[in-house]
């Protein structure tokens, strides 16, 4: 059973810049999952539920991208760390930030989108997210990405 938490997970690494805590009333949630295959499906469902709750489903592309990319990060957490993982979503200032924290130390790599059945998750994250990154977090790591939610043409797109 996932455990809900309201604790914030700020970026401790200055290379990623300070991430301001959301203002009062902004969306924030955090859920921890056991390392089982159904956790990926549950994380996707939680993303949809939260974005609907926060009124961020007007732009279907944001919802679709968030679900897809969270499922990629959750799958990576299961495959490479085989540990519990925590999904944290924050919506503030026209940005949806999604984080997946696990106990693995392996930094994700962006691979070319070849014909292989696996290994394309971070390629998708890099292609669809406005920004993304990874930092070591105590005994593990946190991989995160951001999508724009403001509705303008370039809001959800990655900037060169």
PDB file of N, CA and C in Angstrom, residues 32-102:
ATOM      1  N   UNK A  32       5.014   6.852  -1.501  1.00  0.00           N
ATOM      2  CA  UNK A  32       6.069   5.839  -1.556  1.00  0.00           C
ATOM      3  C   UNK A  32       5.463   4.506  -1.986  1.00  0.00           C
ATOM      4  N   UNK A  33       6.196   3.793  -2.862  1.00  0.00           N
ATOM      5  CA  UNK A  33       5.728   2.527  -3.418  1.00  0.00           C
ATOM      6  C   UNK A  33       6.702   1.400  -3.094  1.00  0.00           C
ATOM      7  N   UNK A  34       6.133   0.205  -2.903  1.00  0.00           N
ATOM      8  CA  UNK A  34       6.950  -0.996  -2.739  1.00  0.00           C
ATOM      9  C   UNK A  34       7.501  -1.409  -4.102  1.00  0.00           C
ATOM     10  N   UNK A  35       8.629  -2.140  -4.121  1.00  0.00           N
ATOM     11  CA  UNK A  35       9.240  -2.552  -5.393  1.00  0.00           C
ATOM     12  C   UNK A  35       8.524  -3.751  -6.024  1.00  0.00           C
ATOM     13  N   UNK A  36       7.400  -3.485  -6.662  1.00  0.00           N
ATOM     14  CA  UNK A  36       6.648  -4.530  -7.359  1.00  0.00           C
ATOM     15  C   UNK A  36       6.157  -3.962  -8.690  1.00  0.00           C
ATOM     16  N   UNK A  37       5.970  -4.792  -9.700  1.00  0.00           N
ATOM     17  CA  UNK A  37       5.585  -4.298 -11.036  1.00  0.00           C
ATOM     18  C   UNK A  37       4.331  -3.437 -11.053  1.00  0.00           C
ATOM     19  N   UNK A  38       3.347  -3.719 -10.213  1.00  0.00           N
ATOM     20  CA  UNK A  38       2.113  -2.928 -10.208  1.00  0.00           C
ATOM     21  C   UNK A  38       2.346  -1.491  -9.733  1.00  0.00           C
ATOM     22  N   UNK A  39       3.482  -1.230  -9.103  1.00  0.00           N
ATOM     23  CA  UNK A  39       3.770   0.119  -8.612  1.00  0.00           C
ATOM     24  C   UNK A  39       3.860   1.132  -9.752  1.00  0.00           C
ATOM     25  N   UNK A  40       4.332   0.707 -10.920  1.00  0.00           N
ATOM     26  CA  UNK A  40       4.431   1.619 -12.062  1.00  0.00           C
ATOM     27  C   UNK A  40       3.032   2.057 -12.496  1.00  0.00           C
ATOM     28  N   UNK A  41       2.123   1.114 -12.601  1.00  0.00           N
ATOM     29  CA  UNK A  41       0.736   1.427 -12.952  1.00  0.00           C
ATOM     30  C   UNK A  41       0.101   2.327 -11.902  1.00  0.00           C
ATOM     31  N   UNK A  42       0.356   2.035 -10.637  1.00  0.00           N
ATOM     32  CA  UNK A  42      -0.189   2.845  -9.550  1.00  0.00           C
ATOM     33  C   UNK A  42       0.364   4.270  -9.596  1.00  0.00           C
ATOM     34  N   UNK A  43       1.645   4.425  -9.911  1.00  0.00           N
ATOM     35  CA  UNK A  43       2.246   5.759 -10.006  1.00  0.00           C
ATOM     36  C   UNK A  43       1.622   6.548 -11.155  1.00  0.00           C
ATOM     37  N   UNK A  44       1.415   5.898 -12.303  1.00  0.00           N
ATOM     38  CA  UNK A  44       0.749   6.562 -13.436  1.00  0.00           C
ATOM     39  C   UNK A  44      -0.649   7.029 -13.044  1.00  0.00           C
ATOM     40  N   UNK A  45      -1.388   6.159 -12.369  1.00  0.00           N
ATOM     41  CA  UNK A  45      -2.749   6.500 -11.944  1.00  0.00           C
ATOM     42  C   UNK A  45      -2.730   7.672 -10.964  1.00  0.00           C
ATOM     43  N   UNK A  46      -1.731   7.697 -10.090  1.00  0.00           N
ATOM     44  CA  UNK A  46      -1.621   8.796  -9.122  1.00  0.00           C
ATOM     45  C   UNK A  46      -1.342  10.121  -9.824  1.00  0.00           C
ATOM     46  N   UNK A  47      -0.504  10.071 -10.866  1.00  0.00           N
ATOM     47  CA  UNK A  47      -0.235  11.292 -11.643  1.00  0.00           C
ATOM     48  C   UNK A  47      -1.535  11.821 -12.237  1.00  0.00           C
ATOM     49  N   UNK A  48      -2.300  10.954 -12.874  1.00  0.00           N
ATOM     50  CA  UNK A  48      -3.571  11.375 -13.483  1.00  0.00           C
ATOM     51  C   UNK A  48      -4.514  11.946 -12.430  1.00  0.00           C
ATOM     52  N   UNK A  49      -4.643  11.238 -11.308  1.00  0.00           N
ATOM     53  CA  UNK A  49      -5.538  11.666 -10.227  1.00  0.00           C
ATOM     54  C   UNK A  49      -5.148  13.050  -9.709  1.00  0.00           C
ATOM     55  N   UNK A  50      -3.849  13.250  -9.474  1.00  0.00           N
ATOM     56  CA  UNK A  50      -3.406  14.528  -8.926  1.00  0.00           C
ATOM     57  C   UNK A  50      -3.566  15.671  -9.932  1.00  0.00           C
ATOM     58  N   UNK A  51      -3.217  15.418 -11.189  1.00  0.00           N
ATOM     59  CA  UNK A  51      -3.345  16.480 -12.185  1.00  0.00           C
ATOM     60  C   UNK A  51      -4.807  16.851 -12.404  1.00  0.00           C
ATOM     61  N   UNK A  52      -5.694  15.870 -12.345  1.00  0.00           N
ATOM     62  CA  UNK A  52      -7.126  16.169 -12.423  1.00  0.00           C
ATOM     63  C   UNK A  52      -7.550  17.005 -11.215  1.00  0.00           C
ATOM     64  N   UNK A  53      -7.099  16.612 -10.033  1.00  0.00           N
ATOM     65  CA  UNK A  53      -7.433  17.324  -8.796  1.00  0.00           C
ATOM     66  C   UNK A  53      -6.935  18.771  -8.836  1.00  0.00           C
ATOM     67  N   UNK A  54      -5.757  18.981  -9.424  1.00  0.00           N
ATOM     68  CA  UNK A  54      -5.170  20.316  -9.490  1.00  0.00           C
ATOM     69  C   UNK A  54      -5.640  21.120 -10.698  1.00  0.00           C
ATOM     70  N   UNK A  55      -6.509  20.549 -11.517  1.00  0.00           N
ATOM     71  CA  UNK A  55      -7.026  21.261 -12.680  1.00  0.00           C
ATOM     72  C   UNK A  55      -6.020  21.414 -13.805  1.00  0.00           C
ATOM     73  N   UNK A  56      -5.111  20.469 -13.936  1.00  0.00           N
ATOM     74  CA  UNK A  56      -4.066  20.551 -14.958  1.00  0.00           C
ATOM     75  C   UNK A  56      -4.302  19.588 -16.118  1.00  0.00           C
ATOM     76  N   UNK A  57      -5.552  19.199 -16.330  1.00  0.00           N
ATOM     77  CA  UNK A  57      -5.837  18.260 -17.417  1.00  0.00           C
ATOM     78  C   UNK A  57      -6.453  18.950 -18.631  1.00  0.00           C
ATOM     79  N   UNK A  58      -6.491  20.285 -18.638  1.00  0.00           N
ATOM     80  CA  UNK A  58      -7.014  21.005 -19.799  1.00  0.00           C
ATOM     81  C   UNK A  58      -6.150  20.765 -21.026  1.00  0.00           C
ATOM     82  N   UNK A  59      -4.864  20.588 -20.814  1.00  0.00           N
ATOM     83  CA  UNK A  59      -3.929  20.337 -21.903  1.00  0.00           C
ATOM     84  C   UNK A  59      -3.529  18.865 -21.825  1.00  0.00           C
ATOM     85  N   UNK A  60      -4.186  18.063 -22.645  1.00  0.00           N
ATOM     86  CA  UNK A  60      -3.985  16.613 -22.613  1.00  0.00           C
ATOM     87  C   UNK A  60      -2.514  16.227 -22.811  1.00  0.00           C
ATOM     88  N   UNK A  61      -1.753  17.039 -23.572  1.00  0.00           N
ATOM     89  CA  UNK A  61      -0.350  16.704 -23.815  1.00  0.00           C
ATOM     90  C   UNK A  61       0.464  16.741 -22.530  1.00  0.00           C
ATOM     91  N   UNK A  62       0.138  17.630 -21.601  1.00  0.00           N
ATOM     92  CA  UNK A  62       0.850  17.691 -20.321  1.00  0.00           C
ATOM     93  C   UNK A  62       0.563  16.423 -19.513  1.00  0.00           C
ATOM     94  N   UNK A  63      -0.695  16.042 -19.456  1.00  0.00           N
ATOM     95  CA  UNK A  63      -1.084  14.844 -18.723  1.00  0.00           C
ATOM     96  C   UNK A  63      -0.427  13.603 -19.322  1.00  0.00           C
ATOM     97  N   UNK A  64      -0.497  13.475 -20.653  1.00  0.00           N
ATOM     98  CA  UNK A  64       0.097  12.319 -21.313  1.00  0.00           C
ATOM     99  C   UNK A  64       1.607  12.253 -21.086  1.00  0.00           C
ATOM    100  N   UNK A  65       2.281  13.390 -21.229  1.00  0.00           N
ATOM    101  CA  UNK A  65       3.736  13.417 -21.033  1.00  0.00           C
ATOM    102  C   UNK A  65       4.093  13.083 -19.592  1.00  0.00           C
ATOM    103  N   UNK A  66       3.368  13.658 -18.633  1.00  0.00           N
ATOM    104  CA  UNK A  66       3.659  13.395 -17.224  1.00  0.00           C
ATOM    105  C   UNK A  66       3.479  11.916 -16.895  1.00  0.00           C
ATOM    106  N   UNK A  67       2.394  11.311 -17.357  1.00  0.00           N
ATOM    107  CA  UNK A  67       2.159   9.884 -17.103  1.00  0.00           C
ATOM    108  C   UNK A  67       3.256   9.027 -17.730  1.00  0.00           C
ATOM    109  N   UNK A  68       3.579   9.307 -18.982  1.00  0.00           N
ATOM    110  CA  UNK A  68       4.608   8.529 -19.678  1.00  0.00           C
ATOM    111  C   UNK A  68       5.960   8.637 -18.982  1.00  0.00           C
ATOM    112  N   UNK A  69       6.377   9.864 -18.671  1.00  0.00           N
ATOM    113  CA  UNK A  69       7.712  10.061 -18.102  1.00  0.00           C
ATOM    114  C   UNK A  69       7.805   9.529 -16.677  1.00  0.00           C
ATOM    115  N   UNK A  70       6.754   9.677 -15.895  1.00  0.00           N
ATOM    116  CA  UNK A  70       6.765   9.095 -14.542  1.00  0.00           C
ATOM    117  C   UNK A  70       6.848   7.576 -14.640  1.00  0.00           C
ATOM    118  N   UNK A  71       6.134   6.971 -15.592  1.00  0.00           N
ATOM    119  CA  UNK A  71       6.214   5.516 -15.714  1.00  0.00           C
ATOM    120  C   UNK A  71       7.618   5.078 -16.119  1.00  0.00           C
ATOM    121  N   UNK A  72       8.297   5.877 -16.948  1.00  0.00           N
ATOM    122  CA  UNK A  72       9.683   5.548 -17.323  1.00  0.00           C
ATOM    123  C   UNK A  72      10.602   5.622 -16.102  1.00  0.00           C
ATOM    124  N   UNK A  73      10.477   6.690 -15.302  1.00  0.00           N
ATOM    125  CA  UNK A  73      11.338   6.829 -14.119  1.00  0.00           C
ATOM    126  C   UNK A  73      11.025   5.749 -13.078  1.00  0.00           C
ATOM    127  N   UNK A  74       9.746   5.436 -12.897  1.00  0.00           N
ATOM    128  CA  UNK A  74       9.370   4.397 -11.935  1.00  0.00           C
ATOM    129  C   UNK A  74       9.888   3.031 -12.395  1.00  0.00           C
ATOM    130  N   UNK A  75       9.790   2.762 -13.689  1.00  0.00           N
ATOM    131  CA  UNK A  75      10.314   1.498 -14.224  1.00  0.00           C
ATOM    132  C   UNK A  75      11.818   1.413 -14.009  1.00  0.00           C
ATOM    133  N   UNK A  76      12.528   2.507 -14.277  1.00  0.00           N
ATOM    134  CA  UNK A  76      13.971   2.533 -14.038  1.00  0.00           C
ATOM    135  C   UNK A  76      14.289   2.267 -12.569  1.00  0.00           C
ATOM    136  N   UNK A  77      13.520   2.874 -11.669  1.00  0.00           N
ATOM    137  CA  UNK A  77      13.755   2.657 -10.234  1.00  0.00           C
ATOM    138  C   UNK A  77      13.608   1.180  -9.890  1.00  0.00           C
ATOM    139  N   UNK A  78      12.583   0.529 -10.433  1.00  0.00           N
ATOM    140  CA  UNK A  78      12.377  -0.894 -10.155  1.00  0.00           C
ATOM    141  C   UNK A  78      13.468  -1.762 -10.767  1.00  0.00           C
ATOM    142  N   UNK A  79      13.824  -1.482 -12.015  1.00  0.00           N
ATOM    143  CA  UNK A  79      14.811  -2.308 -12.706  1.00  0.00           C
ATOM    144  C   UNK A  79      16.224  -2.152 -12.162  1.00  0.00           C
ATOM    145  N   UNK A  80      16.610  -0.928 -11.824  1.00  0.00           N
ATOM    146  CA  UNK A  80      18.001  -0.658 -11.481  1.00  0.00           C
ATOM    147  C   UNK A  80      18.291  -0.566  -9.990  1.00  0.00           C
ATOM    148  N   UNK A  81      17.261  -0.355  -9.162  1.00  0.00           N
ATOM    149  CA  UNK A  81      17.544  -0.286  -7.730  1.00  0.00           C
ATOM    150  C   UNK A  81      16.820  -1.365  -6.940  1.00  0.00           C
ATOM    151  N   UNK A  82      15.742  -1.905  -7.504  1.00  0.00           N
ATOM    152  CA  UNK A  82      14.949  -2.940  -6.827  1.00  0.00           C
ATOM    153  C   UNK A  82      14.628  -2.549  -5.392  1.00  0.00           C
ATOM    154  N   UNK A  83      14.353  -1.260  -5.182  1.00  0.00           N
ATOM    155  CA  UNK A  83      14.040  -0.755  -3.849  1.00  0.00           C
ATOM    156  C   UNK A  83      12.704  -0.021  -3.885  1.00  0.00           C
ATOM    157  N   UNK A  84      12.225   0.348  -2.703  1.00  0.00           N
ATOM    158  CA  UNK A  84      11.064   1.230  -2.644  1.00  0.00           C
ATOM    159  C   UNK A  84      11.439   2.514  -3.368  1.00  0.00           C
ATOM    160  N   UNK A  85      10.446   3.172  -3.929  1.00  0.00           N
ATOM    161  CA  UNK A  85      10.708   4.470  -4.544  1.00  0.00           C
ATOM    162  C   UNK A  85       9.615   5.444  -4.143  1.00  0.00           C
ATOM    163  N   UNK A  86       9.959   6.718  -4.176  1.00  0.00           N
ATOM    164  CA  UNK A  86       9.026   7.775  -3.800  1.00  0.00           C
ATOM    165  C   UNK A  86       8.766   8.662  -5.009  1.00  0.00           C
ATOM    166  N   UNK A  87       7.494   8.845  -5.321  1.00  0.00           N
ATOM    167  CA  UNK A  87       7.054   9.766  -6.358  1.00  0.00           C
ATOM    168  C   UNK A  87       6.604  11.049  -5.685  1.00  0.00           C
ATOM    169  N   UNK A  88       7.159  12.175  -6.100  1.00  0.00           N
ATOM    170  CA  UNK A  88       6.757  13.474  -5.579  1.00  0.00           C
ATOM    171  C   UNK A  88       6.360  14.355  -6.748  1.00  0.00           C
ATOM    172  N   UNK A  89       5.194  14.973  -6.654  1.00  0.00           N
ATOM    173  CA  UNK A  89       4.701  15.903  -7.665  1.00  0.00           C
ATOM    174  C   UNK A  89       4.505  17.260  -7.021  1.00  0.00           C
ATOM    175  N   UNK A  90       4.940  18.302  -7.711  1.00  0.00           N
ATOM    176  CA  UNK A  90       4.741  19.668  -7.254  1.00  0.00           C
ATOM    177  C   UNK A  90       4.300  20.502  -8.445  1.00  0.00           C
ATOM    178  N   UNK A  91       3.232  21.249  -8.264  1.00  0.00           N
ATOM    179  CA  UNK A  91       2.745  22.143  -9.317  1.00  0.00           C
ATOM    180  C   UNK A  91       2.733  23.562  -8.757  1.00  0.00           C
ATOM    181  N   UNK A  92       3.538  24.432  -9.341  1.00  0.00           N
ATOM    182  CA  UNK A  92       3.603  25.830  -8.907  1.00  0.00           C
ATOM    183  C   UNK A  92       4.281  26.652  -9.986  1.00  0.00           C
ATOM    184  N   UNK A  93       3.916  27.923 -10.059  1.00  0.00           N
ATOM    185  CA  UNK A  93       4.594  28.875 -10.943  1.00  0.00           C
ATOM    186  C   UNK A  93       4.611  28.422 -12.405  1.00  0.00           C
ATOM    187  N   UNK A  94       3.540  27.768 -12.887  1.00  0.00           N
ATOM    188  CA  UNK A  94       3.478  27.327 -14.272  1.00  0.00           C
ATOM    189  C   UNK A  94       4.336  26.122 -14.588  1.00  0.00           C
ATOM    190  N   UNK A  95       4.757  25.397 -13.555  1.00  0.00           N
ATOM    191  CA  UNK A  95       5.635  24.241 -13.745  1.00  0.00           C
ATOM    192  C   UNK A  95       5.123  23.046 -12.956  1.00  0.00           C
ATOM    193  N   UNK A  96       5.117  21.900 -13.600  1.00  0.00           N
ATOM    194  CA  UNK A  96       4.870  20.626 -12.932  1.00  0.00           C
ATOM    195  C   UNK A  96       6.214  19.949 -12.791  1.00  0.00           C
ATOM    196  N   UNK A  97       6.609  19.666 -11.560  1.00  0.00           N
ATOM    197  CA  UNK A  97       7.868  18.970 -11.291  1.00  0.00           C
ATOM    198  C   UNK A  97       7.539  17.589 -10.760  1.00  0.00           C
ATOM    199  N   UNK A  98       8.115  16.567 -11.390  1.00  0.00           N
ATOM    200  CA  UNK A  98       7.914  15.177 -10.989  1.00  0.00           C
ATOM    201  C   UNK A  98       9.267  14.608 -10.590  1.00  0.00           C
ATOM    202  N   UNK A  99       9.321  13.961  -9.434  1.00  0.00           N
ATOM    203  CA  UNK A  99      10.558  13.374  -8.929  1.00  0.00           C
ATOM    204  C   UNK A  99      10.318  11.913  -8.577  1.00  0.00           C
ATOM    205  N   UNK A 100      11.300  11.083  -8.864  1.00  0.00           N
ATOM    206  CA  UNK A 100      11.277   9.695  -8.419  1.00  0.00           C
ATOM    207  C   UNK A 100      12.595   9.456  -7.682  1.00  0.00           C
ATOM    208  N   UNK A 101      12.483   9.162  -6.403  1.00  0.00           N
ATOM    209  CA  UNK A 101      13.658   8.910  -5.551  1.00  0.00           C
ATOM    210  C   UNK A 101      13.703   7.420  -5.223  1.00  0.00           C
ATOM    211  N   UNK A 102      14.900   6.842  -5.341  1.00  0.00           N
ATOM    212  CA  UNK A 102      15.068   5.427  -4.998  1.00  0.00           C
ATOM    213  C   UNK A 102      16.405   5.249  -4.290  1.00  0.00           C
TER     214      UNK A 102
END
